[in-house]
Structure formats: C-alpha cells, structure tokens
Coordinates of C-alpha atoms and ligand atoms in Angstrom, one line a residue:
M118 CA 0.0 -0.4 0.2
R119 CA 2.9 2.3 1.2
G120 CA 4.7 1.5 -2.1
R121 CA 1.6 2.1 -4.6
D122 CA 0.9 5.5 -2.5
L123 CA 4.7 6.5 -3.1
Q124 CA 4.9 5.5 -6.7
G125 CA 2.1 7.7 -7.1
Q126 CA 3.9 10.6 -5.1
L127 CA 6.8 10.2 -6.8
D128 CA 5.4 10.4 -10.3
A129 CA 3.4 13.5 -9.7
F130 CA 7.1 14.6 -7.9
L131 CA 9.0 13.6 -11.5
V132 CA 6.6 15.4 -13.7
D133 CA 6.5 18.9 -12.3
H134 CA 10.5 18.6 -11.2
A135 CA 12.3 16.2 -14.4
E136 CA 12.9 19.2 -16.2
Q137 CA 14.2 21.7 -13.4
L138 CA 16.7 18.3 -12.1
I139 CA 17.8 17.7 -15.9
A140 CA 18.2 21.5 -16.3
F141 CA 20.4 21.5 -12.4
R142 CA 22.6 18.7 -13.8
R143 CA 23.6 20.3 -16.8
D144 CA 25.1 23.6 -15.8
M145 CA 26.8 21.7 -12.9
H146 CA 28.3 19.8 -15.6
M147 CA 29.2 23.0 -17.8
H148 CA 30.5 24.6 -14.4
P149 CA 32.5 21.7 -13.2
E150 CA 34.7 22.1 -9.7
L151 CA 37.2 19.8 -8.5
G152 CA 37.3 18.7 -4.7
F153 CA 37.6 21.0 -2.4
A154 CA 37.2 23.7 -4.6
E155 CA 32.8 22.8 -5.4
H156 CA 31.8 26.7 -4.4
R157 CA 29.2 27.3 -7.0
A158 CA 27.9 24.2 -6.2
T159 CA 27.1 24.0 -2.7
Q160 CA 25.9 27.9 -3.0
R161 CA 23.2 26.5 -6.1
I162 CA 22.6 23.3 -3.1
V163 CA 22.1 26.4 0.1
G164 CA 19.4 28.0 -2.6
L165 CA 17.3 25.7 -3.6
L166 CA 17.6 23.9 -0.3
E167 CA 16.4 27.3 1.5
K168 CA 14.0 27.4 -0.7
A169 CA 12.5 24.4 -0.3
G170 CA 12.2 25.4 3.7
L171 CA 15.3 23.8 4.9
D172 CA 18.0 24.5 6.4
P173 CA 21.6 23.6 5.4
R174 CA 24.8 24.3 6.5
V175 CA 28.0 24.4 4.6
L176 CA 30.7 22.5 5.8
P177 CA 33.7 23.5 7.9
S178 CA 35.9 23.0 5.2
G179 CA 34.1 25.5 2.8
T180 CA 31.9 23.4 0.6
G181 CA 30.1 20.7 0.6
V182 CA 26.4 20.6 2.5
I183 CA 24.7 18.6 5.2
C184 CA 21.1 19.1 5.7
D185 CA 18.1 17.3 8.1
V186 CA 15.0 16.5 6.4
G187 CA 12.3 15.8 9.0
G188 CA 12.0 15.9 12.8
D189 CA 12.1 13.1 15.5
G190 CA 12.3 9.3 15.2
P191 CA 15.0 6.8 13.5
T192 CA 17.8 9.0 11.7
V193 CA 18.8 8.1 7.5
A194 CA 21.7 9.6 5.6
L195 CA 21.8 9.9 2.2
R196 CA 25.0 11.2 0.4
A197 CA 26.4 12.2 -2.6
D198 CA 29.5 13.5 -3.9
L199 CA 30.2 16.9 -5.7
D200 CA 33.8 17.4 -7.5
A201 CA 34.6 17.0 -10.7
L202 CA 38.1 15.5 -12.5
P203 CA 41.2 17.1 -13.6
L204 CA 40.6 15.6 -17.5
Q205 CA 39.7 17.4 -20.3
D206 CA 35.9 17.4 -21.7
E207 CA 35.9 15.7 -25.2
K208 CA 31.8 15.2 -25.4
N209 CA 30.3 17.0 -27.8
T210 CA 26.7 18.1 -26.1
P211 CA 25.5 21.6 -25.8
Y212 CA 26.5 21.4 -22.0
R213 CA 30.0 20.2 -22.4
S214 CA 32.5 21.2 -19.5
T215 CA 33.1 25.2 -19.9
V216 CA 36.0 25.1 -17.8
P217 CA 39.3 24.1 -19.3
G218 CA 41.0 20.5 -18.1
V219 CA 37.9 20.4 -15.4
C220 CA 35.5 17.3 -16.4
H221 CA 32.2 15.5 -14.8
A222 CA 33.3 11.9 -15.9
C223 CA 32.6 10.2 -12.7
G224 CA 29.1 11.4 -12.8
H225 CA 29.2 13.1 -9.7
D226 CA 26.8 15.6 -11.1
V227 CA 24.1 13.0 -11.5
H228 CA 24.5 12.3 -8.0
T229 CA 24.2 15.2 -6.7
T230 CA 21.2 16.0 -8.8
V231 CA 19.7 12.6 -7.6
L232 CA 20.2 14.0 -4.2
V233 CA 18.9 17.4 -4.8
G234 CA 15.2 15.9 -6.4
T235 CA 15.9 13.5 -3.4
S236 CA 15.6 16.2 -0.9
L237 CA 12.9 18.6 -2.7
F238 CA 10.9 15.2 -2.6
L239 CA 11.4 14.3 1.0
A240 CA 11.2 17.9 1.9
Q241 CA 7.4 18.3 0.1
Q242 CA 6.6 14.6 2.5
A243 CA 7.9 16.0 5.4
E244 CA 5.5 18.9 5.4
A245 CA 2.8 16.6 4.8
G246 CA 3.5 14.6 7.8
L247 CA 4.6 11.5 5.8
L248 CA 8.2 11.7 7.0
P249 CA 8.8 8.8 10.0
G250 CA 11.8 10.1 11.0
R251 CA 14.4 12.0 9.9
V252 CA 16.7 11.6 6.6
R253 CA 20.6 13.3 6.8
L254 CA 21.4 14.7 3.1
I255 CA 24.9 14.8 2.8
F256 CA 26.8 16.9 -0.2
Q257 CA 30.1 15.4 0.6
P258 CA 33.6 17.4 -1.4
S259 CA 36.2 15.5 -2.7
E260 CA 35.3 12.3 -3.3
E261 CA 38.0 12.1 -6.0
I262 CA 41.0 12.8 -3.9
L263 CA 42.7 10.3 -1.5
P264 CA 42.1 10.8 1.3
G265 CA 38.1 12.0 0.5
G266 CA 35.8 14.2 2.1
A267 CA 33.7 11.2 3.6
L268 CA 36.2 12.1 6.5
K269 CA 35.0 15.9 6.6
V270 CA 31.8 15.0 6.8
L271 CA 33.2 12.3 9.7
Q272 CA 35.3 15.4 11.2
A273 CA 32.1 17.7 11.5
G274 CA 30.1 15.4 13.6
G275 CA 28.2 14.0 10.1
L276 CA 27.0 10.6 11.0
K277 CA 25.7 11.9 14.2
G278 CA 23.0 10.6 15.4
V279 CA 22.4 8.3 12.3
D280 CA 21.1 4.6 12.1
R281 CA 22.2 4.2 8.8
I282 CA 23.4 5.4 5.5
F283 CA 22.5 5.2 1.5
G284 CA 24.6 6.0 -1.7
L285 CA 24.8 5.2 -4.6
H286 CA 27.2 5.6 -8.0
C287 CA 26.5 5.6 -11.6
D288 CA 27.6 2.6 -13.6
P289 CA 27.6 2.6 -17.8
R290 CA 27.8 -0.9 -17.6
V291 CA 23.9 -1.3 -16.5
D292 CA 20.8 -0.2 -18.2
V293 CA 19.3 3.2 -17.1
G294 CA 16.1 2.2 -15.0
Q295 CA 17.8 -0.8 -13.3
V296 CA 20.1 -0.8 -9.9
G297 CA 23.4 -3.2 -9.4
L298 CA 23.2 -4.9 -6.2
R299 CA 25.7 -6.7 -4.3
L300 CA 26.2 -8.5 -0.6
G301 CA 29.0 -8.1 1.3
P302 CA 32.2 -5.7 -0.9
I303 CA 30.9 -3.8 -3.8
T304 CA 33.8 -1.3 -4.4
S305 CA 37.9 -2.2 -3.4
A306 CA 40.2 -0.2 -0.7
C307 CA 42.7 2.1 -2.7
D308 CA 45.5 3.7 -2.0
K309 CA 48.1 5.7 -3.6
I310 CA 51.8 5.6 -3.5
A311 CA 55.0 7.8 -4.4
I312 CA 58.3 6.9 -5.0
R313 CA 61.5 9.0 -5.6
V314 CA 64.3 7.7 -6.2
S315 CA 67.7 9.9 -6.5
G316 CA 71.7 8.6 -7.0
P317 CA 75.0 10.6 -8.3
G318 CA 73.7 10.9 -11.7
G319 CA 76.1 11.2 -14.3
H320 CA 76.7 10.2 -18.5
T321 CA 75.1 7.6 -19.7
A322 CA 78.9 6.6 -21.4
R323 CA 79.6 5.6 -17.6
P324 CA 76.7 3.9 -15.5
H325 CA 79.1 1.7 -13.9
L326 CA 80.8 5.2 -11.6
T327 CA 77.3 6.3 -11.1
A328 CA 73.8 4.8 -10.6
D329 CA 72.1 4.3 -13.4
L330 CA 68.4 5.9 -12.3
V331 CA 66.7 4.7 -15.1
F332 CA 67.3 1.8 -15.1
A333 CA 66.7 1.5 -11.5
L334 CA 63.4 3.2 -12.0
A335 CA 62.1 0.9 -14.7
K336 CA 63.2 -2.3 -12.6
I337 CA 61.2 -1.3 -9.7
L338 CA 58.1 -0.5 -12.0
T339 CA 58.3 -3.9 -12.8
E340 CA 60.1 -6.0 -10.4
L341 CA 57.2 -4.3 -7.6
P342 CA 53.9 -5.8 -9.3
A343 CA 55.7 -8.7 -10.3
A344 CA 57.2 -10.1 -6.5
L345 CA 53.9 -8.3 -5.0
S346 CA 51.6 -10.8 -7.3
R347 CA 54.4 -13.8 -5.5
R348 CA 53.5 -12.3 -1.9
V349 CA 50.7 -12.2 -1.1
D350 CA 47.8 -14.1 -1.6
P351 CA 46.0 -13.5 -5.1
R352 CA 43.0 -14.0 -3.8
S353 CA 43.1 -10.8 -2.3
S354 CA 44.0 -9.2 -5.4
L355 CA 46.3 -6.8 -4.6
S356 CA 47.4 -4.6 -7.8
L357 CA 49.5 -2.1 -7.8
V358 CA 49.4 0.3 -11.2
W359 CA 51.5 3.1 -12.2
G360 CA 49.9 5.8 -13.9
R361 CA 52.9 9.1 -13.7
V362 CA 56.5 8.0 -14.3
D363 CA 59.0 11.0 -14.9
A364 CA 62.7 11.0 -15.0
G365 CA 65.7 12.9 -17.3
S366 CA 65.7 15.7 -19.5
V367 CA 68.3 14.6 -22.2
A368 CA 69.2 11.3 -23.6
N369 CA 73.1 10.6 -22.8
A370 CA 72.6 12.4 -19.0
I371 CA 71.5 9.9 -15.9
P372 CA 69.2 12.0 -14.4
D373 CA 69.7 12.4 -10.5
G374 CA 66.2 12.0 -9.6
G375 CA 62.7 10.2 -10.4
I376 CA 59.4 9.9 -9.5
A377 CA 56.7 7.1 -10.4
E378 CA 52.7 7.6 -8.7
G379 CA 50.6 4.4 -8.9
T380 CA 47.5 3.2 -6.8
V381 CA 47.6 0.2 -4.6
R382 CA 43.7 -1.5 -5.0
C383 CA 42.7 -4.8 -3.0
L384 CA 39.7 -6.5 -2.3
D385 CA 40.8 -8.0 1.0
D386 CA 41.0 -6.4 4.6
E387 CA 44.1 -8.3 5.8
A388 CA 46.3 -8.1 2.5
W389 CA 45.1 -4.0 2.7
H390 CA 47.0 -3.6 5.9
A391 CA 50.1 -5.5 5.2
A392 CA 50.5 -3.8 2.1
P393 CA 52.6 -0.3 3.1
D394 CA 55.2 -2.2 5.2
L395 CA 55.6 -5.5 2.0
I396 CA 56.0 -2.8 -1.1
K397 CA 58.6 -0.7 1.3
S398 CA 60.6 -3.6 2.5
L399 CA 59.8 -4.6 -1.6
L400 CA 61.3 -1.7 -2.7
E401 CA 64.1 -1.2 -0.8
S402 CA 65.6 -4.3 -2.5
V403 CA 65.1 -3.9 -5.7
A404 CA 66.9 -0.1 -5.5
A405 CA 69.6 -1.5 -3.3
A406 CA 70.2 -4.3 -6.1
Y407 CA 71.2 -0.8 -8.3
G408 CA 72.6 1.8 -6.2
V409 CA 70.0 4.6 -6.0
V410 CA 67.8 5.3 -3.1
A411 CA 64.3 5.2 -3.1
E412 CA 61.8 6.8 -0.9
L413 CA 58.0 6.3 -0.6
D414 CA 55.1 8.1 0.1
Y415 CA 52.3 5.6 1.5
V416 CA 48.8 7.4 1.2
R417 CA 46.0 6.0 2.7
G418 CA 43.1 5.8 0.5
V419 CA 40.1 4.1 1.2
P420 CA 38.8 1.1 3.0
P421 CA 35.9 -1.1 0.8
V422 CA 32.3 -0.5 1.2
V423 CA 30.5 -3.5 2.3
N424 CA 27.0 -3.4 1.9
D425 CA 25.2 -5.7 5.1
E426 CA 22.1 -7.6 4.8
I427 CA 20.0 -5.7 6.4
S428 CA 20.7 -2.3 4.4
L429 CA 20.9 -4.3 0.8
Q430 CA 17.4 -5.9 1.2
M431 CA 16.2 -2.2 2.0
L432 CA 18.1 -0.8 -0.8
T433 CA 16.2 -3.8 -2.7
E434 CA 12.9 -3.4 -1.8
A435 CA 12.6 -0.1 -2.3
A436 CA 14.4 -0.1 -6.1
Q437 CA 11.7 -2.8 -6.9
S438 CA 8.7 -1.1 -5.3
V439 CA 9.4 2.1 -7.6
L440 CA 11.9 0.9 -10.4
G441 CA 9.6 -2.4 -11.0
E442 CA 10.2 -6.1 -9.9
S443 CA 13.1 -6.6 -12.6
A444 CA 15.0 -3.6 -12.0
V445 CA 17.5 -5.1 -9.7
V446 CA 20.5 -6.8 -11.2
P447 CA 23.9 -8.5 -9.8
T448 CA 26.7 -6.1 -9.6
P449 CA 30.6 -7.5 -9.3
Q450 CA 32.7 -6.5 -6.6
S451 CA 34.9 -3.5 -8.4
L452 CA 38.5 -2.6 -8.1
G453 CA 37.5 1.0 -7.7
G454 CA 38.1 2.7 -4.4
E455 CA 34.9 5.2 -3.1
D456 CA 35.5 6.5 0.3
F457 CA 31.5 6.1 0.6
G458 CA 33.6 3.4 2.9
W459 CA 34.8 5.4 5.5
Y460 CA 30.7 5.9 6.5
L461 CA 30.2 1.9 6.9
E462 CA 33.6 2.0 9.0
S463 CA 31.0 3.6 12.0
I464 CA 27.8 2.6 10.8
P465 CA 26.1 0.2 8.6
G466 CA 24.8 1.2 4.7
G467 CA 24.4 0.0 1.4
F468 CA 25.3 1.3 -1.8
A469 CA 24.1 1.0 -5.4
R470 CA 25.4 0.8 -8.9
L471 CA 22.7 3.0 -11.0
G472 CA 22.1 2.1 -14.6
V473 CA 22.8 5.2 -17.1
R474 CA 23.6 3.3 -20.4
T475 CA 20.6 3.7 -22.8
P476 CA 19.0 0.5 -23.5
N477 CA 20.4 -1.8 -26.4
T478 CA 23.8 1.2 -27.0
P479 CA 26.5 -1.7 -27.3
T480 CA 29.1 0.6 -25.7
I481 CA 29.4 3.7 -23.6
A482 CA 32.6 5.7 -22.1
D483 CA 33.3 4.4 -18.7
I484 CA 33.6 7.1 -15.9
H485 CA 37.0 8.5 -16.1
Q486 CA 36.7 8.5 -19.9
P487 CA 36.9 11.9 -21.4
T488 CA 33.9 11.2 -23.1
F489 CA 31.5 9.7 -20.6
D490 CA 27.9 10.6 -20.9
V491 CA 24.9 9.2 -19.2
D492 CA 20.6 8.8 -20.1
E493 CA 19.9 11.3 -18.4
R494 CA 16.5 9.4 -17.5
A495 CA 18.6 8.2 -14.4
I496 CA 18.4 11.2 -12.7
A497 CA 14.2 10.5 -12.0
A498 CA 15.2 6.7 -11.3
G499 CA 17.8 7.9 -9.0
V500 CA 15.6 10.1 -7.0
R501 CA 12.8 7.1 -6.9
L502 CA 15.9 5.0 -5.4
M503 CA 17.3 7.1 -3.3
A504 CA 13.8 8.9 -1.9
A505 CA 11.9 5.0 -1.6
T506 CA 15.1 3.9 0.2
A507 CA 15.4 6.5 3.0
L508 CA 11.6 6.1 3.6
T509 CA 11.7 2.4 3.5
A510 CA 14.5 2.7 5.8
L511 CA 12.8 4.8 7.7
W512 CA 9.8 2.6 8.4
E513 CA 11.4 -0.5 9.0
G514 CA 13.5 1.6 11.9
Q515 CA 10.4 2.2 13.7
R516 CA 9.9 -1.1 13.9
P517 CA 10.8 -2.8 17.5
S518 CA 15.0 -2.6 17.8
A519 CA 15.1 -6.0 19.4
A520 CA 14.4 -7.5 16.0
V521 CA 16.3 -5.6 13.8
N522 CA 19.4 -6.1 16.3
E523 CA 18.5 -9.7 15.8
T524 CA 18.5 -9.4 12.2
V525 CA 22.1 -7.5 12.7
S526 CA 23.9 -9.7 14.5
S527 CA 23.0 -13.0 12.7
S528 CA 24.0 -10.9 9.3
T529 CA 27.5 -10.2 10.4
S530 CA 28.1 -14.0 10.0
S531 CA 26.8 -14.5 7.1
I532 CA 28.6 -11.6 5.0
Ligands
NI1760 NI1 33.0 8.7 -8.7

C-alpha cells in the first residue's frame, strides 16, 4: 500500500521537477569544480534547499552541505559527492564543460542532482507529515582526492545520530532504470603511492661509475607488481598499477632523480593492512641492487565499501517497489575505490550502482573517460531509488529494535 502511494507521489513530483533537475545537472556539468573547490555547487544546493524551507549548513571545510529533513525518530543519511575530475571534456554536447581541463567524467553531477531531487521530494513529504523520522542529506565534497571528503564530513559530526547511510554511483554497464546491487564488498580498498628515487647522476657512457637511475626506476616499475603477485595471496587481488613516471631530460645524461606514482587496490582487508610495509621492503631491496636511494610516500585512501544484509534488503525492496520487480541486477565487486567506505566503518549502510546506459547501446564510455556521459533518465530513477530507500529504512527503523538487532547479528556472520 505504502509502495503504491509512494509511486504515485514520486510520479507527480517528477512530472513537476524532471526538467528542472536535468537543467540543474547540465549547469553543474558545464561548471565542474575539483575536490574542495565546489563553491558554486555548494551555493546552488544551499539556495535550492533554503527555497524548499530547509536549513542547510555548509561544512567547516568550506564546500559541501549537510541538511536534515523531518523530525524525531530513526535517522537515515543519504550521500552524494560533488567533485569533478582533472580531465578535458571531449564530448560534443551543448552542456560540455566550460572549464578547460576539468570535467564531470565520473557522474558526480548526476549523484548531486539525484540528491537535490530527493531532498525536494522529502521536504514535500515532511511538510505533508509523511516522513516517519529524519533524513540527513550529505552533499560531500572531494570524493576523488585521497584522503577524500568523507573524512571531513565525519570530522564535522555528519553521522552523529545517524542509524544507517545510503549512496549510489553511476554505472555505464547497467541499463537506465536498473540498479546493480551486491551483498558484501562492492568496491575495493584504494591507496596512492609515490616513489622518489635519487642517485648521483652522470654520463650515459659510464653507468658503472654512478647509479643508473632510469634503469633502476624501470626495474622498480616492473619488479614491484611482479613481486607483490608472488608475496600476497592472489585471492586478495592486490594490484599495484602505475599512472605516472618521470625521470631525466636528455638522452645522454643519467638523471639524479625520478618519480613514479600509482595506486594500490585490494579486495581484502588483511592484505590492505599489510601492504605498506611489504611494498616498502620490496622497494628497498630493488633500489639497493642498483645503488639508488628510494623513498616511499604511501597515502592511505579508502577501505572497501561493504553492503550489509539489512541495508541491501532495504535497497532491493525500494528499487523493486518504485522501479519494477526486474529493476535489481547483480553487480560484481569493482576494483575502484570509493570513500563512502569510511562511513561504513562506523555505521551500517548500502551502496548501489545506478544504471545510466541507454538500453541496447553496445558500448558507452566508462567512468573517468573524457567522453563519459549518461542517459539522463537515470536522474529520475535515482530520485525514486533514494527517496524510496530512505522511506523504507525509516519505516523499518520504527519496528521494535530487538527484531532489528537480531537480524543484524545473524547477518554479520553471513558476510
Ligand atoms: Ni566517482
């Protein structure tokens, strides 16, 4: 009964607001902002929420917004991320980025728009006395930079009093109108490393009289991933991949310094904890063999996002009730990192893959590619999913707590 009522209310809301939301997304897409610099987006969100009668507050870090809707009762948080990537937009659309070298190639403009739409819908629900608790809207800055903005939200007390949190991410492999879900880990741990090598430098005619730094750096680039594949349980899928290397300036001079940067991804918590020490010892042994000095800068990124059974059930019920019985599809664990994982270190929650592919399209650009774009019907689908998930969680949260606790303890052992 609730599901049918909700569906009708969402239909009516989206008839009135779908165009406005698409316009909001396109404007944000044209004016992308990098992590911790999302001032324009922050102001626009604050303006819209205030106009809806809400009381948003900007995070102390200067960008990002937290806002509560509703009153006493269980509290559920919904989170979107605001930042763009340092990439050139190579799409040919009227709403392509107007900022050189910055582009919403990860769909965070869509996540933000979905949460804006959900906020406006929930504000209407609250006004009509239909919100059985409180929803905390978290517009998080800087998901792409490690360590991400989730930590700023936590430092600002963003999860205080929150029972459960939900989020989503665009997925170009899933059709629009569908939602990819998975029990247990859905993303992976992701850290960042930088290795600086140094040596005396010299003439390429006499590598034996100095330390052949470029050769040593090349050995580090190939030996580290190779050794890790033999020193770490393959089931943890620990993967070191380089994204940047730089050394030297001329063909006949051995440089005195060089740098390599990359990411370490891992499906498994234990291997993630052991990775920094292992990489350091492997690096030192390879560097020593070639007489160069190597320094490791290891930046902890994010833990895996792990969906618990109850939150997954809420997402599933919500998706099926407002997007259709066949809307939920299985999704594999991604090697991508997502700082939503930090929230789940303290409270349970669920993370969904929002379909953005036009059905029957053979291939579309992946996220982080400069031509990435979405089927904008995903915005309405996202609003339906987030609103229904929040309401489902609030309805469930009103049940006697003993029943919920019982399910929590039995679900923990099955993950
Ligand atoms: Ni992203």
